[in-house]
Amino acid sequence: MNPVSDLSAAGFALFWGLTIFAAGIFLIRGYQLLKLLSLGRENKKPGNLIKQTFLAIGHMIIQECQFKNIRKKDRAGIGHLFMVWGFLLFVTYYFFFIVIASGFGISETMEHNAIYTIYCWVMDIAAPFVFIGAVWGIIRRYFFLPKRLEGQRTWEALLILITVLLHPITHVGKIATQIAAGSPPAGLGISTPPLSTALSNLYTNVGSVAGWHAFWFWSHWGFVLLVLAIIGYTRYLHVPAAIINDILRPQKKGELSLIDLKDRRTFGTARVDNFTQKQLLDTYACVVCGYCQDACPATNTGKPLNPRLIIRDVKANLMTNGPLIHHKKEPVIPLIGSGKEGSIGEDALWACTTCWACMEVCPVYIEHVPKIIDMRRHLVQMQSKFPEELLNFFENMEQRSNPWGIAPADRAKWATDITVKPFETGKTEYLFYVGCFGAFDARARQVTLAIARVLDAAGVSWGILGRDEKCCGDSLRRLGNEFVFDRMAQENIKLFRDKGITKIITECPHCFTTLKNDYAQYGAKLDVIHHTELFDRLIKEGKLKLKPTDLGTLVFHDSCYLGRHNGIYQPPRDVITAATGIAPIEMERNHKRGFCCGAGGGRMWLEEKTGKRINIERVEEALKQNPKTICVSCPYCMTMFEDGLKDKGADKQVRVLEVAEIVARALK
């Protein structure tokens, strides 16, 4: 039963004419989009493409991207799972039983077998789930709109959901009329699929069944071709783009590019063609789900930054300016400017804490933060436009290699009352890289002393650089001052090489990330370990003996730079458990979904002038657990929590302790 061949030559002409027309629109638009992508800088060479391709296909089939965002408060991903899994089954059906079977007039051959019936069964089961997923999406978007989808009740979204809704309806209608006519999957001696069989009873007029079958067939194929034609013009584009985005995603998530003195476009991003091709591909992959804005601490506290809008504006800028740039004309919309669609406001760029919450929840592997930092680079390095508070910070870093401009000779003053050895080449195993906070900040110095006590108690061979130690440059790089960071990184790496330093213990997660990940881009081969990781290992090896100490109800806060940036979640928790005899209590937002303290991305050195302070938001969340102690693993977090507790008037009832301080108290 083939509505195409039933119309003889006209049927085949209509079928292939429509199919080629839709495919042509798809391919022409695809070519246009690829041409726009080619305007970007070349990407860093990807890893094993074959391996990455298989992984991406696996991710698409399993829908890993949706599972990570399904939560008690937000189950929208389940509806998306129904639609995607159904879509994959439908695509297979289209290829074999419509394009090949109907398109080449061999339905009689391909449908008269058990395989066809089995597949009809599978589709019969899948169709209601696709229908439910589409209805779920419509209800959620147009009746019970979540905050992350505000402003997204668009005609485009409705068109997509309606086409998804109509696919299973027209398919089941097609199969039901085949059964009513006694054509496969009926008449093969195998039980027919239940839903289609039930609906086949609606077609009791034998004379009209063929007409109804033709209606459902052409309707079904028409909607398929409509979707094919509009993919490149709508959010359907995220389907192929997300797969390619997964294949091409960098080996190290969020890796920032180095300056290339031969290419001015690497000094910062001022125009959309300064982005890499992969960064531009991100904009095609975006499905505007809003998970990023839901997780963003800046968005949550009323700042002008919304990571979803950053991607929207980059894409809008590309669509408007791209064709002009391609024809060697000047762009008409500034990439950094007014804050109107297609142009990103400077305030939004400076609001980012680089916590990676947006990148963690993005289902299609978009990297928002590197784009923001690239635009900061342009403002700092090419225009000298940055918040006034950063002027002293940049000067202090350039002249004295620390944020406060304190004399380098004071770097070892924290160790005045204890015996600390300098690192000796060939004799000392670990360099204890104290960092600026650990060396100069009065509160952080207590943590530094605690780390020293614990290392000595475990018999670890360690030493320091003292006045020779320089800042790692974390905040410089995240604030966009890549020139100074580049110089500082190369000086530090030379110092490490000259002294034979290969193993480094850090106090601060920001130092940890910079020395471990950023310096690796310069070829530095360093074994960097955060002190909580080392303590965990020493405890499990029996080298660190602890007597649990009671600190009351203890809540733990995940450092963004230890957690999301480096995947270290369990070691600090295990250390706390060993030192107190009880596992720490979790805040509502924890582990990968932990909420930022507000100090990352150089925000430590900037005032929050808009909306609610991020550290207050996090402190309030911690106080809901009625803790006696809030435990952190980062000096930035330490400062932000103590300031927040003072602002809330809770600093007398709740104390903030670093993991090392708790371990030092528990030493036998």
PDB file of C-alpha atoms in Angstrom, residues 146-330:
ATOM      1  CA  PRO A 146       9.261  28.298  34.746  1.00  0.00           C
ATOM      2  CA  LYS A 147      11.433  31.334  35.419  1.00  0.00           C
ATOM      3  CA  ARG A 148      14.227  30.078  33.159  1.00  0.00           C
ATOM      4  CA  LEU A 149      11.849  30.198  30.155  1.00  0.00           C
ATOM      5  CA  GLU A 150      10.501  33.702  30.718  1.00  0.00           C
ATOM      6  CA  GLY A 151      10.254  35.556  27.426  1.00  0.00           C
ATOM      7  CA  GLN A 152      10.312  32.306  25.459  1.00  0.00           C
ATOM      8  CA  ARG A 153       6.639  32.033  24.520  1.00  0.00           C
ATOM      9  CA  THR A 154       7.545  32.622  20.897  1.00  0.00           C
ATOM     10  CA  TRP A 155       5.939  31.538  17.633  1.00  0.00           C
ATOM     11  CA  GLU A 156       9.085  29.605  16.837  1.00  0.00           C
ATOM     12  CA  ALA A 157       8.883  27.518  20.018  1.00  0.00           C
ATOM     13  CA  LEU A 158       5.186  26.850  19.383  1.00  0.00           C
ATOM     14  CA  LEU A 159       5.847  25.820  15.762  1.00  0.00           C
ATOM     15  CA  ILE A 160       8.491  23.338  16.888  1.00  0.00           C
ATOM     16  CA  LEU A 161       6.288  21.823  19.586  1.00  0.00           C
ATOM     17  CA  ILE A 162       3.316  21.553  17.196  1.00  0.00           C
ATOM     18  CA  THR A 163       5.387  19.791  14.526  1.00  0.00           C
ATOM     19  CA  VAL A 164       6.672  17.378  17.177  1.00  0.00           C
ATOM     20  CA  LEU A 165       3.088  16.816  18.325  1.00  0.00           C
ATOM     21  CA  LEU A 166       1.824  16.120  14.796  1.00  0.00           C
ATOM     22  CA  HIS A 167       4.502  13.586  13.905  1.00  0.00           C
ATOM     23  CA  PRO A 168       3.193  10.714  16.072  1.00  0.00           C
ATOM     24  CA  ILE A 169      -0.443  11.548  15.231  1.00  0.00           C
ATOM     25  CA  THR A 170       0.093  11.359  11.479  1.00  0.00           C
ATOM     26  CA  HIS A 171       2.277   8.257  11.804  1.00  0.00           C
ATOM     27  CA  VAL A 172      -0.301   6.347  13.834  1.00  0.00           C
ATOM     28  CA  GLY A 173      -3.010   7.454  11.381  1.00  0.00           C
ATOM     29  CA  LYS A 174      -0.916   6.048   8.535  1.00  0.00           C
ATOM     30  CA  ILE A 175      -0.416   2.661  10.220  1.00  0.00           C
ATOM     31  CA  ALA A 176      -4.037   2.489  11.413  1.00  0.00           C
ATOM     32  CA  THR A 177      -5.356   2.893   7.858  1.00  0.00           C
ATOM     33  CA  GLN A 178      -2.922   0.238   6.592  1.00  0.00           C
ATOM     34  CA  ILE A 179      -4.303  -2.189   9.168  1.00  0.00           C
ATOM     35  CA  ALA A 180      -7.883  -1.243   8.274  1.00  0.00           C
ATOM     36  CA  ALA A 181      -7.087  -2.028   4.632  1.00  0.00           C
ATOM     37  CA  GLY A 182      -5.507  -5.358   5.527  1.00  0.00           C
ATOM     38  CA  SER A 183      -2.059  -4.235   4.405  1.00  0.00           C
ATOM     39  CA  PRO A 184       1.131  -4.767   6.411  1.00  0.00           C
ATOM     40  CA  PRO A 185       1.602  -4.809   9.306  1.00  0.00           C
ATOM     41  CA  ALA A 186      -1.786  -6.562   9.070  1.00  0.00           C
ATOM     42  CA  GLY A 187      -2.231  -9.812   7.175  1.00  0.00           C
ATOM     43  CA  LEU A 188       1.179 -11.273   8.062  1.00  0.00           C
ATOM     44  CA  GLY A 189      -0.067 -13.683  10.693  1.00  0.00           C
ATOM     45  CA  ILE A 190       1.501 -11.565  13.449  1.00  0.00           C
ATOM     46  CA  SER A 191      -0.453  -9.560  16.012  1.00  0.00           C
ATOM     47  CA  THR A 192      -0.650  -5.908  15.027  1.00  0.00           C
ATOM     48  CA  PRO A 193       0.458  -2.985  17.221  1.00  0.00           C
ATOM     49  CA  PRO A 194      -2.276  -2.190  19.771  1.00  0.00           C
ATOM     50  CA  LEU A 195      -2.716   1.586  19.449  1.00  0.00           C
ATOM     51  CA  SER A 196      -2.848   1.598  15.655  1.00  0.00           C
ATOM     52  CA  THR A 197      -5.099  -1.473  15.715  1.00  0.00           C
ATOM     53  CA  ALA A 198      -7.546   0.250  18.068  1.00  0.00           C
ATOM     54  CA  LEU A 199      -7.648   3.350  15.873  1.00  0.00           C
ATOM     55  CA  SER A 200      -8.083   1.262  12.727  1.00  0.00           C
ATOM     56  CA  ASN A 201     -11.607   0.531  13.926  1.00  0.00           C
ATOM     57  CA  LEU A 202     -12.505   4.128  13.126  1.00  0.00           C
ATOM     58  CA  TYR A 203     -12.146   3.356   9.409  1.00  0.00           C
ATOM     59  CA  THR A 204     -15.137   1.108   8.757  1.00  0.00           C
ATOM     60  CA  ASN A 205     -15.887   2.380   5.258  1.00  0.00           C
ATOM     61  CA  VAL A 206     -13.710   0.174   3.064  1.00  0.00           C
ATOM     62  CA  GLY A 207     -14.041   2.525   0.101  1.00  0.00           C
ATOM     63  CA  SER A 208     -12.567   5.492   1.961  1.00  0.00           C
ATOM     64  CA  VAL A 209      -9.636   3.726   3.671  1.00  0.00           C
ATOM     65  CA  ALA A 210      -7.222   4.250   0.760  1.00  0.00           C
ATOM     66  CA  GLY A 211      -8.074   7.944   0.674  1.00  0.00           C
ATOM     67  CA  TRP A 212      -7.506   8.303   4.425  1.00  0.00           C
ATOM     68  CA  HIS A 213      -4.251   6.408   4.135  1.00  0.00           C
ATOM     69  CA  ALA A 214      -3.043   8.767   1.400  1.00  0.00           C
ATOM     70  CA  PHE A 215      -4.053  11.741   3.573  1.00  0.00           C
ATOM     71  CA  TRP A 216      -2.101  10.508   6.599  1.00  0.00           C
ATOM     72  CA  PHE A 217       0.911   9.505   4.503  1.00  0.00           C
ATOM     73  CA  TRP A 218       1.251  12.812   2.682  1.00  0.00           C
ATOM     74  CA  SER A 219       0.491  14.780   5.855  1.00  0.00           C
ATOM     75  CA  HIS A 220       3.143  12.841   7.738  1.00  0.00           C
ATOM     76  CA  TRP A 221       5.789  13.209   5.059  1.00  0.00           C
ATOM     77  CA  GLY A 222       4.846  16.845   4.530  1.00  0.00           C
ATOM     78  CA  PHE A 223       5.506  17.656   8.194  1.00  0.00           C
ATOM     79  CA  VAL A 224       8.808  15.768   8.034  1.00  0.00           C
ATOM     80  CA  LEU A 225       9.897  17.839   5.039  1.00  0.00           C
ATOM     81  CA  LEU A 226       8.686  21.042   6.683  1.00  0.00           C
ATOM     82  CA  VAL A 227      10.946  20.309   9.645  1.00  0.00           C
ATOM     83  CA  LEU A 228      13.853  19.498   7.326  1.00  0.00           C
ATOM     84  CA  ALA A 229      13.405  22.818   5.544  1.00  0.00           C
ATOM     85  CA  ILE A 230      13.200  24.953   8.685  1.00  0.00           C
ATOM     86  CA  ILE A 231      16.014  23.303  10.678  1.00  0.00           C
ATOM     87  CA  GLY A 232      18.544  25.957   9.714  1.00  0.00           C
ATOM     88  CA  TYR A 233      16.174  28.813  10.534  1.00  0.00           C
ATOM     89  CA  THR A 234      14.854  27.656  13.908  1.00  0.00           C
ATOM     90  CA  ARG A 235      15.997  26.090  17.160  1.00  0.00           C
ATOM     91  CA  TYR A 236      15.775  22.721  15.448  1.00  0.00           C
ATOM     92  CA  LEU A 237      19.299  23.692  14.387  1.00  0.00           C
ATOM     93  CA  HIS A 238      20.498  22.718  17.859  1.00  0.00           C
ATOM     94  CA  VAL A 239      20.034  19.033  17.014  1.00  0.00           C
ATOM     95  CA  PRO A 240      22.806  18.685  14.386  1.00  0.00           C
ATOM     96  CA  ALA A 241      24.838  21.557  15.878  1.00  0.00           C
ATOM     97  CA  ALA A 242      24.848  20.005  19.359  1.00  0.00           C
ATOM     98  CA  ILE A 243      26.217  16.722  18.008  1.00  0.00           C
ATOM     99  CA  ILE A 244      29.020  18.516  16.161  1.00  0.00           C
ATOM    100  CA  ASN A 245      29.612  20.686  19.218  1.00  0.00           C
ATOM    101  CA  ASP A 246      30.053  17.566  21.324  1.00  0.00           C
ATOM    102  CA  ILE A 247      32.503  16.099  18.813  1.00  0.00           C
ATOM    103  CA  LEU A 248      34.594  19.274  18.697  1.00  0.00           C
ATOM    104  CA  ARG A 249      34.474  20.218  22.374  1.00  0.00           C
ATOM    105  CA  PRO A 250      37.933  20.790  23.855  1.00  0.00           C
ATOM    106  CA  GLN A 251      39.676  18.100  25.872  1.00  0.00           C
ATOM    107  CA  LYS A 252      39.874  20.508  28.783  1.00  0.00           C
ATOM    108  CA  LYS A 253      36.559  22.225  29.457  1.00  0.00           C
ATOM    109  CA  GLY A 254      36.734  26.002  29.637  1.00  0.00           C
ATOM    110  CA  GLU A 255      40.350  26.223  28.529  1.00  0.00           C
ATOM    111  CA  LEU A 256      41.358  29.793  27.710  1.00  0.00           C
ATOM    112  CA  SER A 257      43.424  30.586  24.641  1.00  0.00           C
ATOM    113  CA  LEU A 258      46.956  31.944  24.798  1.00  0.00           C
ATOM    114  CA  ILE A 259      48.002  35.211  23.194  1.00  0.00           C
ATOM    115  CA  ASP A 260      49.472  34.841  19.726  1.00  0.00           C
ATOM    116  CA  LEU A 261      51.554  37.950  18.989  1.00  0.00           C
ATOM    117  CA  LYS A 262      51.160  37.244  15.268  1.00  0.00           C
ATOM    118  CA  ASP A 263      47.362  37.398  15.458  1.00  0.00           C
ATOM    119  CA  ARG A 264      45.808  40.554  16.919  1.00  0.00           C
ATOM    120  CA  ARG A 265      42.481  38.764  17.181  1.00  0.00           C
ATOM    121  CA  THR A 266      43.867  36.794  20.127  1.00  0.00           C
ATOM    122  CA  PHE A 267      44.438  40.027  22.110  1.00  0.00           C
ATOM    123  CA  GLY A 268      40.735  40.104  22.861  1.00  0.00           C
ATOM    124  CA  THR A 269      37.392  39.795  21.149  1.00  0.00           C
ATOM    125  CA  ALA A 270      35.932  43.032  19.808  1.00  0.00           C
ATOM    126  CA  ARG A 271      34.122  41.634  16.759  1.00  0.00           C
ATOM    127  CA  VAL A 272      32.233  38.437  16.281  1.00  0.00           C
ATOM    128  CA  ASP A 273      34.853  37.110  13.850  1.00  0.00           C
ATOM    129  CA  ASN A 274      37.452  37.290  16.655  1.00  0.00           C
ATOM    130  CA  PHE A 275      35.803  34.273  18.273  1.00  0.00           C
ATOM    131  CA  THR A 276      36.945  30.803  17.259  1.00  0.00           C
ATOM    132  CA  GLN A 277      34.800  28.741  14.912  1.00  0.00           C
ATOM    133  CA  LYS A 278      33.939  26.431  17.824  1.00  0.00           C
ATOM    134  CA  GLN A 279      32.801  29.409  19.902  1.00  0.00           C
ATOM    135  CA  LEU A 280      30.510  30.481  17.062  1.00  0.00           C
ATOM    136  CA  LEU A 281      29.217  26.922  16.708  1.00  0.00           C
ATOM    137  CA  ASP A 282      28.126  27.174  20.348  1.00  0.00           C
ATOM    138  CA  THR A 283      25.536  29.738  19.311  1.00  0.00           C
ATOM    139  CA  TYR A 284      23.998  27.334  16.778  1.00  0.00           C
ATOM    140  CA  ALA A 285      23.869  24.555  19.383  1.00  0.00           C
ATOM    141  CA  CYS A 286      21.985  26.653  21.960  1.00  0.00           C
ATOM    142  CA  VAL A 287      18.410  25.474  22.458  1.00  0.00           C
ATOM    143  CA  VAL A 288      17.515  28.415  24.748  1.00  0.00           C
ATOM    144  CA  CYS A 289      16.543  26.075  27.585  1.00  0.00           C
ATOM    145  CA  GLY A 290      17.563  28.602  30.245  1.00  0.00           C
ATOM    146  CA  TYR A 291      19.351  26.120  32.506  1.00  0.00           C
ATOM    147  CA  CYS A 292      22.424  28.368  32.433  1.00  0.00           C
ATOM    148  CA  GLN A 293      20.577  31.435  33.685  1.00  0.00           C
ATOM    149  CA  ASP A 294      18.876  29.302  36.332  1.00  0.00           C
ATOM    150  CA  ALA A 295      22.299  28.328  37.721  1.00  0.00           C
ATOM    151  CA  CYS A 296      24.135  31.638  37.263  1.00  0.00           C
ATOM    152  CA  PRO A 297      24.860  33.427  40.575  1.00  0.00           C
ATOM    153  CA  ALA A 298      24.918  36.803  38.827  1.00  0.00           C
ATOM    154  CA  THR A 299      21.504  36.283  37.234  1.00  0.00           C
ATOM    155  CA  ASN A 300      20.103  34.913  40.494  1.00  0.00           C
ATOM    156  CA  THR A 301      21.118  38.042  42.389  1.00  0.00           C
ATOM    157  CA  GLY A 302      19.874  40.677  39.979  1.00  0.00           C
ATOM    158  CA  LYS A 303      23.054  41.438  38.036  1.00  0.00           C
ATOM    159  CA  PRO A 304      22.932  42.483  34.349  1.00  0.00           C
ATOM    160  CA  LEU A 305      24.587  39.201  33.284  1.00  0.00           C
ATOM    161  CA  ASN A 306      22.486  36.399  31.839  1.00  0.00           C
ATOM    162  CA  PRO A 307      24.589  33.651  30.189  1.00  0.00           C
ATOM    163  CA  ARG A 308      21.696  32.667  27.934  1.00  0.00           C
ATOM    164  CA  LEU A 309      21.516  36.200  26.572  1.00  0.00           C
ATOM    165  CA  ILE A 310      25.276  36.273  26.024  1.00  0.00           C
ATOM    166  CA  ILE A 311      24.921  33.358  23.594  1.00  0.00           C
ATOM    167  CA  ARG A 312      21.798  34.894  22.043  1.00  0.00           C
ATOM    168  CA  ASP A 313      23.576  38.189  21.447  1.00  0.00           C
ATOM    169  CA  VAL A 314      26.674  36.589  19.946  1.00  0.00           C
ATOM    170  CA  LYS A 315      24.434  34.674  17.522  1.00  0.00           C
ATOM    171  CA  ALA A 316      22.356  37.743  16.673  1.00  0.00           C
ATOM    172  CA  ASN A 317      25.552  39.696  16.058  1.00  0.00           C
ATOM    173  CA  LEU A 318      26.877  36.917  13.816  1.00  0.00           C
ATOM    174  CA  MET A 319      23.665  36.773  11.793  1.00  0.00           C
ATOM    175  CA  THR A 320      23.641  40.555  11.251  1.00  0.00           C
ATOM    176  CA  ASN A 321      27.334  41.346  10.945  1.00  0.00           C
ATOM    177  CA  GLY A 322      28.545  38.037   9.513  1.00  0.00           C
ATOM    178  CA  PRO A 323      27.423  38.619   5.907  1.00  0.00           C
ATOM    179  CA  LEU A 324      28.887  42.148   6.025  1.00  0.00           C
ATOM    180  CA  ILE A 325      32.234  40.929   7.344  1.00  0.00           C
ATOM    181  CA  HIS A 326      32.239  38.200   4.694  1.00  0.00           C
ATOM    182  CA  HIS A 327      31.982  40.902   2.028  1.00  0.00           C
ATOM    183  CA  LYS A 328      34.742  42.982   3.701  1.00  0.00           C
ATOM    184  CA  LYS A 329      32.289  45.564   5.062  1.00  0.00           C
ATOM    185  CA  GLU A 330      32.211  47.087   8.537  1.00  0.00           C
TER     186      GLU A 330
END
